[in-house]
Amino acid sequence: MSQHIIVWFRQDLRLNDNPALESALNSNAAVIPVYINDTSCGRPAGAMGLWWRDASLAKLDAALRARGSRLIYRDGKAADILPALAQETGASAVLWNRQYEADIIARDTDIKATLKNNGLDAESFNGSLLFEPWEVTSKSTGGPFKVFTPFWRACRALGLKRGLWTAPAKITPPPSWPPSDPLPQAAPLPHMDRLDDWQPGEDGARAALNLFLTQNISGYAERRNLPSEPATSRLSPHLRWGEISPARIVAETENAKIIGKDGDKFLSELGWREFSYQLLFHNPSLPETCLQEKFEAFPWRDNADDLEAWKRGETGYPIVDAGMRELRRTGFMHNRVRMVAASFLIKHLLIDWRVGEKWFWECLVDADPANNSASWQWVAGCGADAAPYFRIFNPILQGPKFDADGIYTKTYVPELTALSGKTLYAPWTAKTDMLDSGQIALGDTYPTPIVNHEAARARALERFKSL
Ligand SMILES: Cc1cc2nc3c(=O)[nH]c(=O)nc-3n(C[C@H](O)[C@H](O)[C@H](O)COP(=O)(O)OP(=O)(O)OC[C@H]3O[C@@H](n4cnc5c(N)ncnc54)[C@H](O)[C@@H]3O)c2cc1C
């Protein structure tokens, strides 16, 4: 009987640069590609993340079919499904690429042991990071780095370049396919009405990288802060679902000879992703527990009205509202605005960062187990190498600084189209005739600020200082 190998796809929804698939094909086996919707383990994806995943699974299935193969989709517990599927198909091995959440690691370890007890080979690979989270250690402590800059310096010293692998045009199928549940249909929520710019799947990821490297990377080091410009790669949801490997991003950036500060800055953002995964691996409760313990005693406010206003993008601060509405409609928010909106929730409203983290988890197409919680902890000031507590993003000044002509803000807050310059970001300072001619009635067509900036800032400084 010819050999069959199950390749278990998880957060690696691609064929190229996929070490588990590469290993299966190197052994000349027939491959049974499977995806298991196991909601019993790991953090279930939020609504926007699921939309992306389901669209991506359809693309993965199509790419496999074009190579004479297909994706088997099963709903249920991986720990039950994999041994049963191996028996059903007579597979001799199960291969997969690793994930780094503690409960997933524990489940995978058990699955590996069960499969090996059943006489199968079971092997896992690094398919999503440049470095395993335990590989880059501080010479002085021997443990993981707590600060980004020396971490990234150490990564660069080890070398970022990895081998790339191109999936073959044909993937040998088994003599007969085991049954599959139907693939889930990607279903956007009604308010997700600006999804057209996204192209989930491996081809979309390659196209996004190519567009970025050929047209948009110039000036990245500064322009990445401007939300109205197409100045960043928008690769985050592709990376989240493993549609592209960081190794390919590094190789193509270097091949394109994008050196100097734009290339370095871009690669260092991938470094923040590596750093976040290292933090998650060594601190499994990163999404729930402040890395700096003293913050656990912080007296957060519990205010449902303020929280709702923030979620809906009705805080009365246009740059915050633009970001929150971009999130709701597109499943994305520009990084600069993420920092401002998160800081507003934590510092101006004194609402627990974990509440915001959960909302982003629900709404972001790139909601990532490591990046989301590490970034929220960074803004709250309670994380590793975090912003100091007195860094409070000023929602009145951030707008004119980073969206001076208001293109981004007016896209999502069109009711303020008549305003410009600094007034756009502080509509309550606009003259009455200007508001009237723009048909703006504060408190009616657009909210008045839910908190006074100066008072909220002073309150936050006072409370954070008490720590
Ligand atoms: C409060 C908050 C929450 C966030 N939540 C997430 C999240 O759930 N998922 C996520 O991928 N990013 C998150 N980020 C980081 C960042 O905002 C996004 O990665 C970035 O906006 C994605 O756009 P891009 O792909 O065009 O980025 P680019 O500027 O092109 O960067 C390239 C890649 O580097 C990585 N990267 C960039 N910035 C960061 C960062 N600060 N931390 C970790 N990795 C980074 C991403 O994988 C990104 O795709 C969050 C930031 C904040 C402030």
Coordinates of C-alpha atoms and ligand atoms in Angstrom, one line a residue:
M1 CA 0.0 0.0 0.0
S2 CA 1.3 3.5 -0.9
Q3 CA 2.1 5.8 2.0
H4 CA -0.4 8.5 3.0
I5 CA 0.3 11.5 5.2
I6 CA -2.2 13.8 6.8
V7 CA -1.1 17.5 6.7
W8 CA -3.1 19.3 9.3
F9 CA -3.6 23.0 8.3
R10 CA -4.2 25.4 11.2
Q11 CA -2.8 29.0 11.0
D12 CA -0.8 28.3 7.9
L13 CA -3.4 28.5 5.1
R14 CA -0.9 28.4 2.3
L15 CA 0.9 25.9 0.1
N16 CA 4.2 27.6 -0.5
D17 CA 6.8 27.8 2.3
N18 CA 4.8 25.4 4.3
P19 CA 7.3 23.1 6.1
A20 CA 4.7 20.5 7.1
L21 CA 3.5 20.1 3.5
E22 CA 7.0 20.2 2.2
S23 CA 8.0 17.4 4.5
A24 CA 5.0 15.3 3.5
L25 CA 5.8 15.8 -0.2
N26 CA 9.5 15.1 0.2
S27 CA 8.6 11.6 1.3
N28 CA 6.7 11.0 -2.0
A29 CA 3.5 10.3 0.0
A30 CA -0.1 10.9 -1.0
V31 CA -1.3 13.9 1.0
I32 CA -4.5 14.3 2.9
P33 CA -4.9 18.0 3.7
V34 CA -7.3 18.6 6.6
Y35 CA -8.5 21.6 8.5
I36 CA -10.3 21.0 11.8
N37 CA -12.7 23.6 13.3
D38 CA -11.8 22.8 16.9
T39 CA -13.5 25.4 19.1
S40 CA -12.7 23.4 22.2
C41 CA -9.2 24.6 22.3
G42 CA -7.5 28.0 21.9
R43 CA -9.3 31.3 21.6
P44 CA -12.1 31.1 19.1
A45 CA -11.7 33.7 16.3
G46 CA -13.9 36.8 16.5
A47 CA -16.5 37.6 13.8
M48 CA -14.2 39.4 11.4
G49 CA -11.4 36.9 11.9
L50 CA -13.8 34.1 11.1
W51 CA -15.0 35.9 8.0
W52 CA -11.3 36.0 6.8
R53 CA -10.6 32.5 7.8
D54 CA -13.6 31.1 5.9
A55 CA -12.7 33.0 2.8
S56 CA -9.1 31.8 3.1
L57 CA -10.2 28.2 3.5
A58 CA -12.1 28.4 0.2
K59 CA -9.0 29.7 -1.5
L60 CA -6.8 27.0 0.0
D61 CA -9.2 24.4 -1.2
A62 CA -9.2 25.9 -4.7
A63 CA -5.4 26.0 -4.7
L64 CA -5.3 22.3 -3.7
R65 CA -7.9 21.3 -6.3
A66 CA -5.8 23.0 -9.0
R67 CA -3.1 20.6 -8.0
G68 CA -5.3 17.5 -8.1
S69 CA -5.9 17.5 -4.3
R70 CA -8.6 19.1 -2.0
L71 CA -9.1 20.2 1.6
I72 CA -11.0 17.9 4.0
Y73 CA -12.9 20.0 6.5
R74 CA -14.1 18.6 9.8
D75 CA -15.9 20.1 12.8
G76 CA -15.0 18.8 16.2
K77 CA -12.1 18.1 18.5
A78 CA -8.8 17.6 16.8
A79 CA -7.8 15.1 19.5
D80 CA -10.7 12.8 18.4
I81 CA -10.7 13.5 14.7
L82 CA -7.0 13.1 13.8
P83 CA -6.5 9.5 15.3
A84 CA -9.8 8.5 13.7
L85 CA -9.0 10.0 10.4
A86 CA -5.6 8.4 10.4
Q87 CA -7.2 5.0 11.0
E88 CA -9.9 5.6 8.4
T89 CA -7.4 6.6 5.7
G90 CA -4.5 4.3 6.7
A91 CA -2.3 7.3 7.0
S92 CA 1.2 6.7 8.4
A93 CA 1.9 10.2 9.7
V94 CA 0.3 13.5 10.7
L95 CA 2.3 16.7 10.2
W96 CA 1.5 20.2 11.2
N97 CA 3.0 23.6 11.8
R98 CA 3.2 24.9 15.4
Q99 CA 1.1 27.4 17.2
Y100 CA 2.2 29.1 20.4
E101 CA -0.8 29.5 22.8
A102 CA -0.4 27.3 25.9
D103 CA -3.6 25.4 25.7
I104 CA -2.9 24.6 22.0
I105 CA 0.6 23.5 22.8
A106 CA -0.8 21.1 25.5
R107 CA -3.4 19.7 23.2
D108 CA -0.9 19.2 20.4
T109 CA 1.5 17.5 22.7
D110 CA -1.2 15.0 23.8
I111 CA -2.2 14.5 20.2
K112 CA 1.4 13.7 19.2
A113 CA 1.6 11.2 22.1
T114 CA -1.6 9.5 21.1
L115 CA -0.6 9.2 17.4
K116 CA 2.8 7.9 18.3
N117 CA 1.2 5.3 20.7
N118 CA -0.9 4.3 17.7
G119 CA 2.2 3.6 15.7
L120 CA 2.1 6.8 13.5
D121 CA 4.7 9.4 12.9
A122 CA 3.7 12.8 14.2
E123 CA 5.9 15.9 13.7
S124 CA 5.5 19.6 14.0
F125 CA 7.4 22.4 12.3
N126 CA 7.9 26.2 12.6
G127 CA 5.8 27.6 9.8
S128 CA 4.9 31.0 11.1
L129 CA 7.9 32.7 12.8
L130 CA 11.4 33.6 11.8
F131 CA 12.6 32.3 15.2
E132 CA 11.0 29.9 17.7
P133 CA 10.1 31.9 20.8
W134 CA 12.7 30.0 22.8
E135 CA 15.5 30.5 20.3
V136 CA 16.5 34.2 20.9
T137 CA 17.8 34.6 24.4
S138 CA 19.5 37.4 26.3
K139 CA 23.2 36.7 26.9
S140 CA 23.1 38.5 30.3
T141 CA 20.1 36.6 31.7
G142 CA 20.0 33.5 29.6
G143 CA 16.2 34.0 29.4
P144 CA 13.9 35.8 27.0
F145 CA 14.3 39.5 26.2
K146 CA 12.0 41.9 27.9
V147 CA 13.0 44.9 25.7
F148 CA 12.4 45.1 22.0
T149 CA 15.6 46.8 20.7
P150 CA 18.1 44.3 22.0
F151 CA 15.8 41.4 21.1
W152 CA 15.6 42.6 17.5
R153 CA 19.4 43.3 17.4
A154 CA 20.0 39.7 18.5
C155 CA 17.6 38.4 15.8
R156 CA 19.4 40.4 13.1
A157 CA 22.7 39.1 14.4
L158 CA 21.4 35.5 14.0
G159 CA 20.3 36.3 10.5
L160 CA 16.8 36.7 9.2
K161 CA 17.1 34.9 5.9
R162 CA 15.4 31.4 5.6
G163 CA 15.0 29.0 2.7
L164 CA 11.9 29.3 0.6
W165 CA 9.9 26.5 -0.9
T166 CA 7.6 26.4 -3.9
A167 CA 4.7 24.0 -3.8
P168 CA 4.7 21.6 -6.8
A169 CA 2.1 21.8 -9.6
K170 CA 0.7 18.4 -8.6
I171 CA 0.0 17.0 -5.1
T172 CA -0.7 13.3 -5.1
P173 CA -4.1 12.5 -3.7
P174 CA -5.0 9.3 -1.8
P175 CA -6.7 6.5 -3.7
S176 CA -10.0 7.6 -2.2
W177 CA -11.0 10.7 -0.2
P178 CA -12.4 10.5 3.3
P179 CA -15.7 12.4 3.8
S180 CA -15.6 16.1 4.5
D181 CA -18.0 18.4 6.2
P182 CA -19.0 21.3 3.8
L183 CA -16.6 24.2 4.0
P184 CA -18.0 27.1 6.0
Q185 CA -19.3 30.0 3.9
A186 CA -17.6 33.4 4.6
A187 CA -20.4 35.6 5.8
P188 CA -19.7 39.3 6.6
L189 CA -21.9 41.0 9.2
P190 CA -24.2 43.7 7.9
H191 CA -22.0 46.6 9.1
M192 CA -18.9 45.2 7.3
D193 CA -19.6 47.1 4.2
R194 CA -16.1 48.0 3.1
L195 CA -14.4 44.7 2.6
D196 CA -13.7 45.0 -1.1
D197 CA -10.1 46.0 -0.7
W198 CA -9.3 42.7 0.9
Q199 CA -8.3 39.6 -1.0
P200 CA -8.0 36.7 1.6
G201 CA -5.8 33.8 0.5
E202 CA -2.3 33.1 -0.5
D203 CA -2.5 34.8 -3.9
G204 CA -3.9 37.9 -2.1
A205 CA -1.1 37.9 0.3
R206 CA 1.5 37.7 -2.5
A207 CA -0.3 40.5 -4.4
A208 CA -0.3 42.7 -1.2
L209 CA 3.4 42.1 -0.7
N210 CA 4.2 42.8 -4.3
L211 CA 2.1 46.0 -4.4
F212 CA 3.8 47.2 -1.2
L213 CA 7.4 46.5 -2.3
T214 CA 6.9 47.9 -5.9
Q215 CA 4.8 50.9 -5.2
N216 CA 4.3 51.9 -1.6
I217 CA 7.3 51.2 0.6
S218 CA 9.2 54.3 -0.4
G219 CA 9.1 56.7 2.6
Y220 CA 7.6 53.9 4.8
A221 CA 9.6 55.0 7.9
E222 CA 7.6 58.3 8.1
R223 CA 4.5 57.7 5.9
R224 CA 3.5 54.6 7.9
N225 CA 2.0 57.0 10.4
L226 CA -0.4 58.6 7.9
P227 CA -3.7 56.8 7.9
S228 CA -4.9 58.3 4.6
E229 CA -2.0 57.0 2.6
P230 CA -1.5 53.4 1.3
A231 CA 1.9 53.5 3.0
T232 CA 1.9 50.2 4.9
S233 CA 1.8 46.6 3.6
R234 CA -1.7 45.6 5.0
L235 CA -0.2 42.1 5.4
S236 CA -1.4 41.6 8.9
P237 CA -4.5 39.5 8.2
H238 CA -2.5 37.4 5.7
L239 CA 0.2 36.8 8.4
R240 CA -2.4 36.1 11.0
W241 CA -3.8 33.3 9.0
G242 CA -0.5 32.1 7.7
E243 CA -1.2 32.9 4.0
I244 CA 2.4 34.1 3.7
S245 CA 5.5 33.3 5.7
P246 CA 7.6 36.0 7.3
A247 CA 10.5 34.3 5.6
R248 CA 9.1 35.2 2.2
I249 CA 8.5 38.8 3.3
V250 CA 12.1 39.1 4.5
A251 CA 13.5 37.5 1.3
E252 CA 11.4 39.6 -1.1
T253 CA 12.2 42.8 0.8
E254 CA 15.9 42.0 0.6
N255 CA 15.7 40.8 -3.0
A256 CA 14.0 44.1 -4.0
K257 CA 17.1 45.8 -2.5
I258 CA 15.0 47.9 -0.2
I259 CA 17.7 48.8 2.1
G260 CA 18.1 51.8 4.3
K261 CA 15.6 53.1 6.8
D262 CA 12.4 52.1 5.0
G263 CA 13.4 48.5 4.6
D264 CA 14.9 48.3 8.1
K265 CA 11.8 49.9 9.6
F266 CA 9.5 47.5 7.8
L267 CA 11.5 44.4 8.8
S268 CA 11.5 45.7 12.4
E269 CA 7.7 45.7 12.4
L270 CA 7.9 42.0 11.6
G271 CA 10.3 42.0 14.6
W272 CA 7.5 43.3 16.8
R273 CA 5.4 40.4 15.7
E274 CA 8.3 38.0 16.7
F275 CA 8.7 39.8 20.0
S276 CA 4.9 39.5 20.7
Y277 CA 5.0 35.8 20.1
Q278 CA 8.0 35.4 22.4
L279 CA 6.0 37.3 25.0
L280 CA 2.9 35.1 24.5
F281 CA 5.0 31.9 24.7
H282 CA 6.7 32.9 27.9
N283 CA 3.6 34.5 29.4
P284 CA 0.7 32.4 28.4
S285 CA -1.9 34.6 30.2
L286 CA -0.8 37.7 28.1
P287 CA -4.4 38.4 26.9
E288 CA -5.7 38.4 30.5
T289 CA -2.9 39.3 32.9
C290 CA -0.8 42.5 33.1
L291 CA 2.9 41.7 32.6
Q292 CA 3.7 44.3 35.2
E293 CA 1.9 42.9 38.2
K294 CA 1.4 46.3 40.0
F295 CA -1.2 47.2 37.3
E296 CA -3.5 44.4 38.5
A297 CA -4.5 46.7 41.4
F298 CA -5.5 49.6 39.1
P299 CA -9.0 50.9 39.8
W300 CA -10.5 50.7 36.4
R301 CA -13.9 52.4 35.6
D302 CA -16.8 50.3 34.7
N303 CA -19.0 52.5 32.5
A304 CA -21.2 50.8 29.9
D305 CA -22.3 54.1 28.2
D306 CA -18.7 55.3 27.6
L307 CA -17.7 51.9 26.4
E308 CA -20.7 51.8 23.9
A309 CA -19.8 55.3 22.6
W310 CA -16.2 54.1 22.0
K311 CA -17.3 51.0 20.2
R312 CA -19.7 52.8 18.0
G313 CA -17.3 55.6 17.2
E314 CA -19.3 58.3 19.0
T315 CA -16.9 59.7 21.5
G316 CA -17.0 63.2 20.1
Y317 CA -13.3 63.0 19.2
P318 CA -13.2 62.7 15.4
I319 CA -9.9 60.8 15.1
V320 CA -11.0 58.2 17.6
D321 CA -14.4 57.9 16.0
A322 CA -12.9 57.5 12.5
G323 CA -10.7 54.7 13.8
M324 CA -13.5 52.9 15.6
R325 CA -15.8 53.2 12.5
E326 CA -13.0 52.0 10.2
L327 CA -12.7 49.0 12.4
R328 CA -16.4 48.2 12.3
R329 CA -16.8 48.6 8.6
T330 CA -13.5 47.2 7.2
G331 CA -12.2 44.9 10.0
F332 CA -9.0 46.9 10.1
M333 CA -7.7 50.1 11.7
H334 CA -4.5 51.9 10.9
N335 CA -1.8 51.4 13.4
R336 CA -1.4 55.1 14.4
V337 CA -5.2 55.3 15.0
R338 CA -5.2 52.0 16.9
M339 CA -2.8 53.6 19.4
V340 CA -4.9 56.7 19.7
A341 CA -8.2 54.8 20.1
A342 CA -6.7 52.3 22.5
S343 CA -5.1 55.1 24.6
F344 CA -8.4 56.9 24.6
L345 CA -10.3 53.9 26.1
I346 CA -7.6 53.2 28.7
K347 CA -6.5 56.7 29.7
H348 CA -9.4 59.0 28.9
L349 CA -12.1 56.6 29.9
L350 CA -10.1 54.5 32.4
I351 CA -11.7 51.4 31.0
D352 CA -9.7 48.2 31.5
W353 CA -7.4 47.4 28.5
R354 CA -8.7 43.9 28.5
V355 CA -12.2 45.1 27.5
G356 CA -10.7 46.9 24.5
E357 CA -8.6 44.0 23.6
K358 CA -11.7 41.8 23.5
W359 CA -13.5 44.3 21.2
F360 CA -10.6 44.4 18.8
W361 CA -10.4 40.6 18.9
E362 CA -14.0 40.5 17.8
C363 CA -13.7 43.1 15.1
L364 CA -10.2 42.9 13.5
V365 CA -9.6 40.7 10.5
D366 CA -6.0 40.5 11.8
A367 CA -6.9 39.8 15.4
D368 CA -3.9 37.9 16.5
P369 CA -3.4 35.9 19.7
A370 CA 0.0 37.5 20.3
N371 CA 0.0 40.9 18.6
N372 CA -3.3 42.1 19.9
S373 CA -2.7 41.5 23.6
A374 CA 0.9 42.6 23.5
S375 CA -0.1 45.8 21.7
W376 CA -2.9 46.6 24.2
Q377 CA -0.5 46.0 27.1
W378 CA 2.0 48.3 25.4
V379 CA -0.5 51.1 25.1
A380 CA -1.8 50.5 28.7
G381 CA 1.8 50.8 29.9
C382 CA 1.6 47.4 31.8
G383 CA 3.4 45.3 29.1
A384 CA 7.0 44.6 28.2
D385 CA 8.9 47.6 26.9
A386 CA 5.6 49.5 27.2
A387 CA 4.8 53.2 26.7
P388 CA 5.2 54.9 30.1
Y389 CA 1.9 55.6 32.0
F390 CA 2.2 59.4 31.4
R391 CA 2.2 58.9 27.6
I392 CA -1.4 59.9 26.8
F393 CA -2.1 60.3 23.2
N394 CA -3.8 63.7 22.7
P395 CA -6.9 63.0 20.5
I396 CA -7.1 66.7 19.5
L397 CA -3.5 67.0 18.3
Q398 CA -3.0 63.5 16.7
G399 CA -5.5 64.3 14.0
P400 CA -3.9 67.5 12.6
K401 CA -0.5 65.9 13.0
F402 CA -1.2 62.7 11.1
D403 CA -4.3 63.4 9.0
A404 CA -3.8 67.1 8.4
D405 CA -6.2 67.4 5.5
G406 CA -8.7 65.2 7.1
I407 CA -9.0 62.7 4.2
Y408 CA -9.0 59.7 6.5
T409 CA -11.2 61.2 9.2
K410 CA -13.9 62.5 6.8
T411 CA -14.1 59.1 5.1
Y412 CA -15.4 57.6 8.3
V413 CA -17.0 60.7 9.9
P414 CA -18.6 62.3 6.8
E415 CA -20.9 64.4 9.0
L416 CA -17.9 66.7 9.7
T417 CA -16.9 67.2 6.0
A418 CA -17.5 71.0 6.3
L419 CA -14.7 71.3 8.9
S420 CA -11.0 71.4 8.3
G421 CA -7.7 71.9 10.0
K422 CA -7.6 71.9 13.8
T423 CA -11.3 72.6 14.0
L424 CA -12.1 69.2 12.4
Y425 CA -10.5 67.6 15.4
A426 CA -12.2 69.8 18.0
P427 CA -15.6 70.6 16.4
W428 CA -16.8 72.2 19.6
T429 CA -14.3 75.0 18.9
A430 CA -15.9 75.8 15.5
K431 CA -17.8 79.0 15.0
T432 CA -21.6 78.7 15.0
D433 CA -21.9 79.9 11.4
M434 CA -19.4 77.4 10.3
L435 CA -21.3 74.6 12.0
D436 CA -24.6 75.9 10.6
S437 CA -23.3 76.1 7.1
G438 CA -22.0 72.5 7.3
Q439 CA -25.3 71.4 8.8
I440 CA -23.5 70.2 11.9
A441 CA -25.5 70.2 15.1
L442 CA -23.2 69.1 17.9
G443 CA -25.0 66.7 20.2
D444 CA -27.4 65.8 17.3
T445 CA -25.6 65.1 14.0
Y446 CA -22.3 64.5 15.8
P447 CA -21.8 63.9 19.5
T448 CA -20.3 66.4 21.9
P449 CA -17.2 65.0 23.6
I450 CA -18.1 62.3 26.2
V451 CA -15.2 63.5 28.4
N452 CA -13.2 66.7 28.6
H453 CA -9.7 66.1 27.3
E454 CA -7.8 68.1 29.9
A455 CA -9.9 66.9 32.8
A456 CA -9.6 63.2 31.6
R457 CA -5.9 63.6 31.2
A458 CA -5.4 65.0 34.7
R459 CA -7.6 62.2 36.1
A460 CA -5.6 59.5 34.4
L461 CA -2.3 60.9 35.4
E462 CA -3.5 61.1 39.0
R463 CA -4.7 57.5 39.0
F464 CA -1.8 56.0 37.2
K465 CA 0.7 57.9 39.4
S466 CA -0.9 56.3 42.5
L467 CA 0.4 52.9 41.3
Ligands
LIG1 C1 -4.1 48.4 20.3 C2 -3.5 47.7 19.2 C3 -3.9 46.4 18.8 C4 -3.3 45.7 17.8 N1 -3.8 44.5 17.4 C5 -3.1 43.8 16.4 C6 -3.6 42.5 16.0 O1 -4.6 41.9 16.6 N2 -3.0 41.8 15.0 C7 -1.9 42.4 14.4 O2 -1.3 41.8 13.5 N3 -1.4 43.6 14.7 C8 -2.0 44.3 15.7 N4 -1.5 45.5 16.1 C9 -0.3 46.0 15.5 C10 -0.4 46.9 14.2 O3 -1.4 47.9 14.4 C11 -0.8 46.1 13.0 O4 0.0 44.9 12.8 C12 -0.7 46.9 11.7 O5 -1.5 48.0 11.7 C13 -1.0 46.1 10.5 O6 -0.9 46.8 9.3 P1 0.1 46.5 8.2 O7 0.1 45.0 7.9 O8 -0.1 47.4 7.1 O9 1.5 46.8 8.9 P2 2.9 47.1 8.4 O10 3.3 48.4 8.9 O11 3.0 46.9 7.0 O12 3.8 46.0 9.2 C14 4.1 44.7 8.7 C15 3.7 43.7 9.6 O13 4.4 43.8 10.9 C16 3.6 43.3 11.9 N5 3.4 44.5 12.9 C17 3.3 45.8 12.6 N6 3.2 46.5 13.7 C18 3.2 45.6 14.8 C19 3.1 45.7 16.2 N7 3.0 46.9 16.8 N8 3.1 44.6 16.9 C20 3.2 43.4 16.3 N9 3.3 43.2 15.0 C21 3.3 44.3 14.2 C22 2.3 42.9 11.4 O14 2.3 41.5 11.2 C23 2.3 43.7 10.0 O15 1.5 43.1 9.1 C24 -2.2 46.3 17.1 C25 -1.7 47.6 17.5 C26 -2.4 48.2 18.5 C27 -1.9 49.6 18.9

